[in-house]
Coordinates of C-alpha atoms and ligand atoms in Angstrom, one line a residue:
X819 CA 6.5 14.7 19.6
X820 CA 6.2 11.6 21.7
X821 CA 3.6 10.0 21.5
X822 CA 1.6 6.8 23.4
X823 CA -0.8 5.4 20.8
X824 CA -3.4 2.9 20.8
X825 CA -4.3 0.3 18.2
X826 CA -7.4 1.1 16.0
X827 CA -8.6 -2.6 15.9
X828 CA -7.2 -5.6 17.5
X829 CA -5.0 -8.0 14.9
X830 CA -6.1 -11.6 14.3
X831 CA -3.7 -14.2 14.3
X832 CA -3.0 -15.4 10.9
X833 CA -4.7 -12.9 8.7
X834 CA -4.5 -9.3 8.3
X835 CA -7.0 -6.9 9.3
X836 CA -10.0 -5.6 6.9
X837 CA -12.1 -3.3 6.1
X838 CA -14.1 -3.3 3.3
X839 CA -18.0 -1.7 2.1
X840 CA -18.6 0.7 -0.7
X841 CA -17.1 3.9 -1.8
X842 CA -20.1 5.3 -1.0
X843 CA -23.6 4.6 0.7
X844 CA -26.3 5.2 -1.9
X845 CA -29.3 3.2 -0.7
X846 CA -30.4 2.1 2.2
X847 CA -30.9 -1.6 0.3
X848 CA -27.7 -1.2 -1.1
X849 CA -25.8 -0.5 2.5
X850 CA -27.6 -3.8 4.0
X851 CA -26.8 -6.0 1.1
X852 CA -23.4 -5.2 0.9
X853 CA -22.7 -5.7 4.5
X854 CA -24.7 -9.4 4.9
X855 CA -22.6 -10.1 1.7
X856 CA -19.7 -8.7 3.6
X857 CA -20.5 -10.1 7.4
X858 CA -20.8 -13.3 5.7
X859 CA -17.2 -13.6 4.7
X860 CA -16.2 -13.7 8.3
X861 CA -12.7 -12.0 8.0
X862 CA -14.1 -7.9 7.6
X863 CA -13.6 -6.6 10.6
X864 CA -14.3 -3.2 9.9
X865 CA -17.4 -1.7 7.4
X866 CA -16.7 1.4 5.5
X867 CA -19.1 3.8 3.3
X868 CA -18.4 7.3 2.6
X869 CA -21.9 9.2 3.8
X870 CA -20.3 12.7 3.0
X871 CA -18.3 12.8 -0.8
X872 CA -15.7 15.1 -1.4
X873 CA -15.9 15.7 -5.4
X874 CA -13.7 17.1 -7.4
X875 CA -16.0 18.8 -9.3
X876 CA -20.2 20.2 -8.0
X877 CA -23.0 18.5 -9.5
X878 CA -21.5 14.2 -9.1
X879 CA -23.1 12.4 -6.1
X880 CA -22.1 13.9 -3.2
X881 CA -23.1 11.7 -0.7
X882 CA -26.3 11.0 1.1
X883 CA -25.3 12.8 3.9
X884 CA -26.3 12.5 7.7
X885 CA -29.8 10.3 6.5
X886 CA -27.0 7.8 6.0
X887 CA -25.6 7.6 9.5
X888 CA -28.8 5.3 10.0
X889 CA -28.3 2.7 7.9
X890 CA -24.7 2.5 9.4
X891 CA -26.4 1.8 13.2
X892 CA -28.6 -1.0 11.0
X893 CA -25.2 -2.8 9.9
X894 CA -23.6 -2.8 13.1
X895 CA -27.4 -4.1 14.9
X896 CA -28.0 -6.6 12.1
X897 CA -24.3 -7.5 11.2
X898 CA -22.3 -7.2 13.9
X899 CA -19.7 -5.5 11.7
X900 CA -18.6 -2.3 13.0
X901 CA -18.7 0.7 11.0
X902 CA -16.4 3.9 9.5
X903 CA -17.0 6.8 7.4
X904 CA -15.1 10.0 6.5
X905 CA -15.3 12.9 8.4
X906 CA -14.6 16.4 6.9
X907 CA -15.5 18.9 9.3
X908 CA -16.8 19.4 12.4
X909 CA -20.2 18.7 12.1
X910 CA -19.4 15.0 10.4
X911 CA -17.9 14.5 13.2
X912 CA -20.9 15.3 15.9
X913 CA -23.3 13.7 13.4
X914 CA -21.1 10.0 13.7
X915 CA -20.5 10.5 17.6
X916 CA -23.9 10.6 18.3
X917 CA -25.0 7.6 15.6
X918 CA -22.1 5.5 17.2
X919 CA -19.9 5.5 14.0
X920 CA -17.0 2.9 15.7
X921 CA -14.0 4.6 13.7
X922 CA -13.7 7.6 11.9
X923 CA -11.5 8.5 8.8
X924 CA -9.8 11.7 7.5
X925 CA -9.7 11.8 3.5
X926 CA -7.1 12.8 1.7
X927 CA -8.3 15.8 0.5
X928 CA -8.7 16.7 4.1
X929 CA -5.0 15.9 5.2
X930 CA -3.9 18.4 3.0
X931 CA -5.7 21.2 4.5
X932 CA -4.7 21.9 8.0
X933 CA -7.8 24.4 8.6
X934 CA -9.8 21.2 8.4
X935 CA -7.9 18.8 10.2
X936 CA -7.5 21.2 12.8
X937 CA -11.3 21.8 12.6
X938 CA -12.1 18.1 12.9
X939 CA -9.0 17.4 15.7
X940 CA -11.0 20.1 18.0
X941 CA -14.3 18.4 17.5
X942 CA -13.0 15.2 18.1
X943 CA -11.5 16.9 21.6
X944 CA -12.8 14.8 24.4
X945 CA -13.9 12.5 22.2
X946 CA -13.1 8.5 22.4
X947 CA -13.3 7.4 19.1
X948 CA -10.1 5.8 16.6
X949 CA -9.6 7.6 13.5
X950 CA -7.8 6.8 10.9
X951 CA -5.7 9.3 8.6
X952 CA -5.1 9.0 5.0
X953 CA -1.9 10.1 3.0
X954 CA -2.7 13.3 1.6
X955 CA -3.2 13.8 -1.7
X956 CA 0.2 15.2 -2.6
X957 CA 3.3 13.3 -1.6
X958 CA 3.8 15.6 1.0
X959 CA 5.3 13.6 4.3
X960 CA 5.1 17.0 6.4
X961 CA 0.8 17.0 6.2
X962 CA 0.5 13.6 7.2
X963 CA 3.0 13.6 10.2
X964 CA 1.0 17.3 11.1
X965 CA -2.5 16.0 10.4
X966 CA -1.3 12.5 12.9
X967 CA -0.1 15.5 15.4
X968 CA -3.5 17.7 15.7
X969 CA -5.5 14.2 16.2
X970 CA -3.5 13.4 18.7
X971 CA -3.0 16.4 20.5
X972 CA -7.1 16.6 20.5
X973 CA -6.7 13.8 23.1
X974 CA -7.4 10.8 20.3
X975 CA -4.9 7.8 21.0
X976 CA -6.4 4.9 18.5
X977 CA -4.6 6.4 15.3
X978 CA -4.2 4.4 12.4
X979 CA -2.9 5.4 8.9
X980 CA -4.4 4.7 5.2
X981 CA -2.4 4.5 2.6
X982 CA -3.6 5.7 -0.2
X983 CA -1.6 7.0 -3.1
X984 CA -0.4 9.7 -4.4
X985 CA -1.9 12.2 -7.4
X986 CA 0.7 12.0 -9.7
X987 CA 0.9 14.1 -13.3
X988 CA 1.7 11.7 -16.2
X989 CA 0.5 8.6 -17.7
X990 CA 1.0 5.7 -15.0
X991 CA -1.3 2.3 -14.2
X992 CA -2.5 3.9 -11.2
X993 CA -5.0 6.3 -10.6
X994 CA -2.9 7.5 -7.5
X995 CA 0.8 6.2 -7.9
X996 CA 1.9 3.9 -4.3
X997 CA 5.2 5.8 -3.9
X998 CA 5.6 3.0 -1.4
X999 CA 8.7 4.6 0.5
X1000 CA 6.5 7.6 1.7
X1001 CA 4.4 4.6 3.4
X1002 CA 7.8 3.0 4.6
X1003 CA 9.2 6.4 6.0
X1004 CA 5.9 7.5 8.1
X1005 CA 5.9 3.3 9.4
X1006 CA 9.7 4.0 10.6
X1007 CA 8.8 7.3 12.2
X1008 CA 5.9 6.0 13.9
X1009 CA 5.9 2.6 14.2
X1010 CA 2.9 2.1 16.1
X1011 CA 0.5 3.1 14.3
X1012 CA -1.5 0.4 12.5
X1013 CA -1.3 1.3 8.4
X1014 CA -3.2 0.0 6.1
X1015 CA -3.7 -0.2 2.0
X1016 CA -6.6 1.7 0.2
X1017 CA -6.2 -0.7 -3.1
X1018 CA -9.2 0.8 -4.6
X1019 CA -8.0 4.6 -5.0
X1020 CA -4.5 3.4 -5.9
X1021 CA -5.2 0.8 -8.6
X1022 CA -8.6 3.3 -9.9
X1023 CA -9.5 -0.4 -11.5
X1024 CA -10.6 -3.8 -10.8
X1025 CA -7.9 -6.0 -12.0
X1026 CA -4.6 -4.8 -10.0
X1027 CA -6.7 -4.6 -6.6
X1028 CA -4.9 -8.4 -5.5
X1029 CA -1.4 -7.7 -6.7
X1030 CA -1.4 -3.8 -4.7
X1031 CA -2.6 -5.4 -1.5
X1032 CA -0.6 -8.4 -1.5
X1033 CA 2.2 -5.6 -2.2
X1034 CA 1.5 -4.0 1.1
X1035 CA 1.2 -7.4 2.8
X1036 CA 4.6 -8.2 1.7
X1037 CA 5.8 -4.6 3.6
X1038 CA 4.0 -6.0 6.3
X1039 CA 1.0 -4.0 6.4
X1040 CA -1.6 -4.5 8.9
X1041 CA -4.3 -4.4 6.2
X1042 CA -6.3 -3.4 3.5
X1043 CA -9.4 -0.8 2.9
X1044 CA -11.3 -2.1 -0.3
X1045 CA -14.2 -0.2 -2.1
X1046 CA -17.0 -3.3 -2.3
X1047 CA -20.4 -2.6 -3.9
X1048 CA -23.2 -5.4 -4.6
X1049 CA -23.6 -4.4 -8.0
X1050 CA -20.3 -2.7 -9.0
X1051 CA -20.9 -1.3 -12.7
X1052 CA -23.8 0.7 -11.1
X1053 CA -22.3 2.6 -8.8
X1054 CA -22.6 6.0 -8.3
X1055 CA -18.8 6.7 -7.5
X1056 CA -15.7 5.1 -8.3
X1057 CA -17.3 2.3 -10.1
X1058 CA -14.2 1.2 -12.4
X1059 CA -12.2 0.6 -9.3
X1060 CA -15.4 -1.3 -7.3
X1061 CA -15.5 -5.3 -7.0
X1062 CA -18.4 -7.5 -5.8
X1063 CA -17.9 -9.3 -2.4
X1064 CA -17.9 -12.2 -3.9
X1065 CA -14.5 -11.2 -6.0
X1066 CA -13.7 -9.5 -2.9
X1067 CA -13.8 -13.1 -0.7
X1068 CA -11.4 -14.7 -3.7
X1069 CA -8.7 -11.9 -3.2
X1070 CA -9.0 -12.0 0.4
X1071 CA -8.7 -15.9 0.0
X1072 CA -5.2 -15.7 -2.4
X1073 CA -3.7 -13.2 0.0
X1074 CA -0.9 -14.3 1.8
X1075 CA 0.3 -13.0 5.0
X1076 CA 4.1 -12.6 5.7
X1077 CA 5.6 -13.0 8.6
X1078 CA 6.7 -10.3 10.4
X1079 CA 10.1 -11.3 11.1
X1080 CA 12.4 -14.5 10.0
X1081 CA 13.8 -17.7 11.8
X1082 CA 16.8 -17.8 13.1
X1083 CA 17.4 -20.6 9.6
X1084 CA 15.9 -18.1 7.5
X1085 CA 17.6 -14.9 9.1
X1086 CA 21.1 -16.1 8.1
X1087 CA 20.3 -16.5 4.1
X1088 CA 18.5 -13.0 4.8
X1089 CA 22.0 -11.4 6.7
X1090 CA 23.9 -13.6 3.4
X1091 CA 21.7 -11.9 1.1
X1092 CA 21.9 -8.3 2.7
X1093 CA 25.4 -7.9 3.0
X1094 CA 25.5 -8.5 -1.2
X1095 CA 23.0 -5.8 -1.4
X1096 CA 24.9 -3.8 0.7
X1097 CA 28.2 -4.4 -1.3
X1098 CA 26.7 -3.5 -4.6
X1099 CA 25.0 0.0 -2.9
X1100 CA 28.3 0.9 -2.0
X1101 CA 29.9 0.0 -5.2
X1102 CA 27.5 2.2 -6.6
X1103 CA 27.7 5.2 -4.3
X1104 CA 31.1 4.8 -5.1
X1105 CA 30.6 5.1 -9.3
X1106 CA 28.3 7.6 -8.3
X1107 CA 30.9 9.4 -6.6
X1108 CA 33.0 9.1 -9.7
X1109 CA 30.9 9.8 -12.1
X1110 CA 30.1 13.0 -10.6
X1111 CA 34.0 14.1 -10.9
X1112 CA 33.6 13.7 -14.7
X1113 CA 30.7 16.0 -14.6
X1114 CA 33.1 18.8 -12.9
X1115 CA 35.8 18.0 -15.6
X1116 CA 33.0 18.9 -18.0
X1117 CA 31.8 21.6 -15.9
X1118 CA 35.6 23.1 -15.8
X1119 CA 35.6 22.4 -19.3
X1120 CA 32.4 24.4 -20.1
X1121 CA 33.3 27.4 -18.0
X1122 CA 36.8 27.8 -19.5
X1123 CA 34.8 28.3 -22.7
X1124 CA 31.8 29.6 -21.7
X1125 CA 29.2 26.9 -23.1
X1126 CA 25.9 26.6 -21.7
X1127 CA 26.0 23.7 -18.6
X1128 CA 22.5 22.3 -19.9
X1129 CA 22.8 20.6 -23.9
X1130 CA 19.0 18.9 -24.6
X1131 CA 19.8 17.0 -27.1
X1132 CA 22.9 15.1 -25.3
X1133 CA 20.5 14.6 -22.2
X1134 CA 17.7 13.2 -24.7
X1135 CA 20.2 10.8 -25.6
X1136 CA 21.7 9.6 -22.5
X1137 CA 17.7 9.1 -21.3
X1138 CA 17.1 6.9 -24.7
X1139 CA 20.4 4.9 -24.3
X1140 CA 19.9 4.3 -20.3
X1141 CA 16.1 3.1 -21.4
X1142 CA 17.2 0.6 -23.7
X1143 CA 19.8 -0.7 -21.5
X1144 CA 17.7 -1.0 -18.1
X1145 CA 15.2 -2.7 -19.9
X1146 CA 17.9 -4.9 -20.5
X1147 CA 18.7 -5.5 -16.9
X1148 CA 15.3 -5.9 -15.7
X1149 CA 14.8 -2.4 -14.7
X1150 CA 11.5 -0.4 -15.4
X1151 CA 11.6 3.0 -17.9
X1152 CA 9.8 4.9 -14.7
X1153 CA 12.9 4.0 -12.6
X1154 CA 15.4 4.3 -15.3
X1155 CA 13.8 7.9 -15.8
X1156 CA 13.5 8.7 -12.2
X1157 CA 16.7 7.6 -11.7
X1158 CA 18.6 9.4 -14.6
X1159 CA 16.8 12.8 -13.4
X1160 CA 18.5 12.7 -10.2
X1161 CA 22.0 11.4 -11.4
X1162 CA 21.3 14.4 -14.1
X1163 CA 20.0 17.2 -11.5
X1164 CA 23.3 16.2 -9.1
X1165 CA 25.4 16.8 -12.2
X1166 CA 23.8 19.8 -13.3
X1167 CA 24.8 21.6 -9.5
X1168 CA 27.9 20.0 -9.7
X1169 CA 28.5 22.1 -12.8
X1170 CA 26.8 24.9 -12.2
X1171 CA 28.9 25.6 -8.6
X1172 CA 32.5 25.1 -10.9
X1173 CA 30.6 27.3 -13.5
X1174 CA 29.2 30.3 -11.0
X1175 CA 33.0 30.2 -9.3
Ligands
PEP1596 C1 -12.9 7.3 -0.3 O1 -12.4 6.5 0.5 O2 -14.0 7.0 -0.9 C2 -12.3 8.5 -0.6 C3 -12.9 9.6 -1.0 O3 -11.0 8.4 -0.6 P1 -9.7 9.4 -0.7 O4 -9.9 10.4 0.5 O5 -8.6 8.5 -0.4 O6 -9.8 10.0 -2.0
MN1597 MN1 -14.0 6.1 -3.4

């Protein structure tokens, strides 16, 4: 689809954009204190609170609901900052165009359901507000391009996207693993939209929050979204993950800004550089390539003699061997695994077509 979109805020030079405020407006005392704390910094650009929750489970806060809208007018008259929440459905969405919410946001357990992105793209019809759209909760490229399209096609042309994270099953540091090249993909397809990090709902904690957004900084991001709460242990969602503003103004400070593209001087170590990365992919395609003919001398082997194409207790070993050895080499056991799956599911069908002949 082509597309003519809009920026959802306007970069400043030097420093990327921000929006910060709490996971969730609780108070009205809490609302105001975070956002002087936050106004104060001088670099947020954008406040965020979440007036609707989505929770997992019924009975946790679930958001103070459309009382909230209020104190969100009192941050933009007493701050200046402007203001964001998440919409969910169509009525979210009336309630924050007539309290003069500046930017709206779809959740992620919103982009997953087309229903409700198509319920919130026809409210928003006619409408001339931003919104910005966050990863759904699965890694599931198709929902976020389709939830971009329905926003769009409602007439809305300041789109920005949130990056999230990704629900992931398995023991990992993250509460919702980066898959960074998901990100990477939907920046190549559309590379005007404005994308940003939610550090707070990838890390789930307090002490990764700098190294994540400096992460996406370095992929050349055009900011971060962090949960900030005056009194973090007491919040009423997502405390583990919450920081103070005050911890919030030291990240912001050690962040460093790339830039987006290299000097001539620098560009020709980068080209140097490249072409050895290049070399060594295609030396591995290449291994790949072989290895993949052993696995149809095995599979010929197998069929000649009917044995089974998948042994366990050979592929347990390769994955313990290929552990030891990446650690070796500076590679991580989540790659080495992910990696060895693939090589292993490529030589499974290699054997299964000489097999099935
Ligand atoms: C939030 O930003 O507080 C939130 C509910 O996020 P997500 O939709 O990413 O889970
Ligand atoms: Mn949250």
């Amino acid at each position: 689809m082509e597309m003519k979109i809009n920026k959802v805020l306007q970069p400043t030079p030097g420093r990327g954009l921000v929006i910060a405020g709490p996971c969730s407006a609780e108070t009205e005392g809490q609302v105001m204190q975070c956002a002087k704390d936050l106004a104060k910094l001088g670099q947020v650009d954008l406040f965020r609170s979440g007036i609707w929750k989505p929770r997992t489970r019924p009975g946790s806060f679930e958001g103070v609901g459309t009382e909230g809208l209020s104190w969100l007018k009192r941050v933009k008259e007493e701050t200046g900052l402007r203001t964001t929440t998440e919409v969910a459905k169509a009525a979210h969405v009336y309630d924050c165009l007539k309290a003069g919410i500046d930017v709206l946001w779809i959740g992620a357990r919103t982009t997953v359901n087309p229903f409700s992105v198509q319920e919130v793209a026809d409210a928003l019809s006619g409408a001339d507000v931003p919104v910005l759209i966050k990863n759904p909760i699965n890694p599931d490229m198709g929902l976020w391009v389709g939830a971009v399209e329905r926003i769009y096609k409602a007439g809305i042309t300041r789109i920005g996207l949130i990056h999230r994270g990704f629900s992931y099953h398995g023991k990992t540091q993250y509460r919702n693993v980066p898959r960074w090249q998901l990100a990477i993909e939907m920046k190549r397809r559309f590379p005007e939209l404005q994308m940003f990090v939610d550090n707070s709902h990838i890390c789930g904690r307090r002490d990764t929050l700098q190294e994540v957004a400096q992460e996406a900084l370095n992929l050349n991001y055009d900011g971060v979204m962090t949960e900030v709460h005056p009194r973090p242990d007491e919040a009423w969602s997502d405390a583990a993950q919450q920081i103070t503003p005050q911890v919030f103004g030291e990240m912001l400070q050690n962040l460093r800004l790339r830039k987006p593209t290299a000097s001539e001087v620098e560009m020709a170590d980068l080209i140097e550089l490249r072409r050895q990365i290049d070399e060594v992919d295609s030396d591995l395609i290449g291994m790949l390539g072989k290895r993949m003919q052993l696995a149809d001398s095995i599979g010929e082997f197998k069929a000649a003699r009917n044995i089974a194409v998948l042994q366990s207790d050979r592929w347990e070993e390769i994955m313990a061997e290929a552990a030891k050895a990446g650690n070796q080499h500076g590679l991580s056991e989540e790659f080495m695994k992910s990696y060895l799956r693939a090589v292993h599911q490529e030589s499974i069908d290699h054997q299964d077509a000489i097999v099935n002949k």
